[in-house]
Short mmCIF file of C-alpha atoms in Angstrom, two decimals:
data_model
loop_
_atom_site.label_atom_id
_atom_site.label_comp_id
_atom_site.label_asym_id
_atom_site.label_seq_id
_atom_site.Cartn_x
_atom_site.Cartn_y
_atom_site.Cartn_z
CA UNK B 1 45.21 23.54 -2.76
CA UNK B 2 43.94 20.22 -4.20
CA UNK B 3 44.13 17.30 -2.38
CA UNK B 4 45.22 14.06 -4.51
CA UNK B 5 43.32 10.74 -3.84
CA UNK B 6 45.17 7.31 -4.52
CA UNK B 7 44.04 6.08 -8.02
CA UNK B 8 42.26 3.28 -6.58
CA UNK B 9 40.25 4.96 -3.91
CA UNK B 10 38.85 7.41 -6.85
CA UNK B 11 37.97 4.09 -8.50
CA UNK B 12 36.03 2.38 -5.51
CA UNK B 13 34.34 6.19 -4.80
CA UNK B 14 33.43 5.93 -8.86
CA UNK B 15 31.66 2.16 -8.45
CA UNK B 16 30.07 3.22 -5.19
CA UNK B 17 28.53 6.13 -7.14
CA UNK B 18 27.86 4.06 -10.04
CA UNK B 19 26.06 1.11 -8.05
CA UNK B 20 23.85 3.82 -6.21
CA UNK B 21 22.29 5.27 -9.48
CA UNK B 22 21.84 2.00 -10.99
CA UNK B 23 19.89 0.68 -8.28
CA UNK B 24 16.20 0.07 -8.29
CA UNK B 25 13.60 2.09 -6.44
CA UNK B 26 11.85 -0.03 -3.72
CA UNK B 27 9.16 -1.68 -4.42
CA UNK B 28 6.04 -1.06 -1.58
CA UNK B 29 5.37 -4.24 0.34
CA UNK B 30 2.28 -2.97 1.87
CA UNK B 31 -0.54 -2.76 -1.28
CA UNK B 32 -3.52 -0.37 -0.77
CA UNK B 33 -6.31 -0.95 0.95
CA UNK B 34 -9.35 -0.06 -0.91
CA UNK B 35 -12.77 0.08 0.33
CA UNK B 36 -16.40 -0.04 -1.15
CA UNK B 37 -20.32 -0.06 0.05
CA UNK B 38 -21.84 -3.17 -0.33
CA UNK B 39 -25.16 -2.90 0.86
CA UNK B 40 -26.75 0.24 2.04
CA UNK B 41 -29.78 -0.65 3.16
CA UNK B 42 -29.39 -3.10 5.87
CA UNK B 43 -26.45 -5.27 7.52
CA UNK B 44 -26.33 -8.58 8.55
CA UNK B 45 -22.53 -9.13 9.93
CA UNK B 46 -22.61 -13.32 8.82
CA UNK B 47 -24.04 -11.94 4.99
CA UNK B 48 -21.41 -8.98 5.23
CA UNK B 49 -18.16 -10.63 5.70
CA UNK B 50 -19.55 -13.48 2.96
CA UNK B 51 -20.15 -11.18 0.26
CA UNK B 52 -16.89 -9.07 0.64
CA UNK B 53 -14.88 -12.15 1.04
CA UNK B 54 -16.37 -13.92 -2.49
CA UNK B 55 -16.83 -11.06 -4.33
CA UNK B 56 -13.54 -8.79 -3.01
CA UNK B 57 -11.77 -11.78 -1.38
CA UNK B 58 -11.58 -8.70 1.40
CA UNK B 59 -12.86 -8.03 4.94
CA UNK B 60 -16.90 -6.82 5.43
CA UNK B 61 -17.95 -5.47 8.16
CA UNK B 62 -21.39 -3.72 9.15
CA UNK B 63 -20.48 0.40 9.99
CA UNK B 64 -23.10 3.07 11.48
CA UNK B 65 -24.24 5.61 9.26
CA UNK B 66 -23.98 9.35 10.40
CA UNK B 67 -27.43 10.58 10.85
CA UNK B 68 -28.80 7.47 10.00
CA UNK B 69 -30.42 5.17 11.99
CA UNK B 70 -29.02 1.32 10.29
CA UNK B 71 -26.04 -0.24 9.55
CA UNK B 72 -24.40 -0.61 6.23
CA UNK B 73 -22.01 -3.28 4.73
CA UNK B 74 -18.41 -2.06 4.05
CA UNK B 75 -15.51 -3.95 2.29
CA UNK B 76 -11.88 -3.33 2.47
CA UNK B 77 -9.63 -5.06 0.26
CA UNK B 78 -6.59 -4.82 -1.39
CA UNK B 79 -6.40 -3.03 -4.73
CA UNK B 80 -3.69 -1.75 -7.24
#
């Protein structure tokens, strides 16, 4: 037993269906953040956040090595 739809409710269930496939995806608002080792060797907080800021236009900050007894310069910044 079928059931029969008006004519114009099986054309606004068609569009619906139509306008959902033809819709694009969403794009992320939120880019990556990326992160890379600056200096290994020492860290100097002031030098840090400089150096990530002109070179990365990012955030440095001096992190603790494991097993290791200095600091080390990390930036994080946004990449593709």
């Amino acid at each position: 037993m079928a059931i029969k739809l008006p004519l114009h409710t099986l054309f606004l269930l068609l569009v619906l269906l139509l306008s959902a496939a033809w819709m694009p995806p969403k794009a992320s608002a939120q880019p990556r953040t990326c992160s890379i080792e600056l200096d290994s060797s020492g860290c100097t907080a002031q030098d840090c956040v400089a150096k990530c800021a002109s070179q990365f236009n990012g955030v440095g900050e001096c992190a603790h090595q494991e097993y290791v007894s200095n600091f080390h310069c990390v930036c994080l910044y946004a990449c593709l």
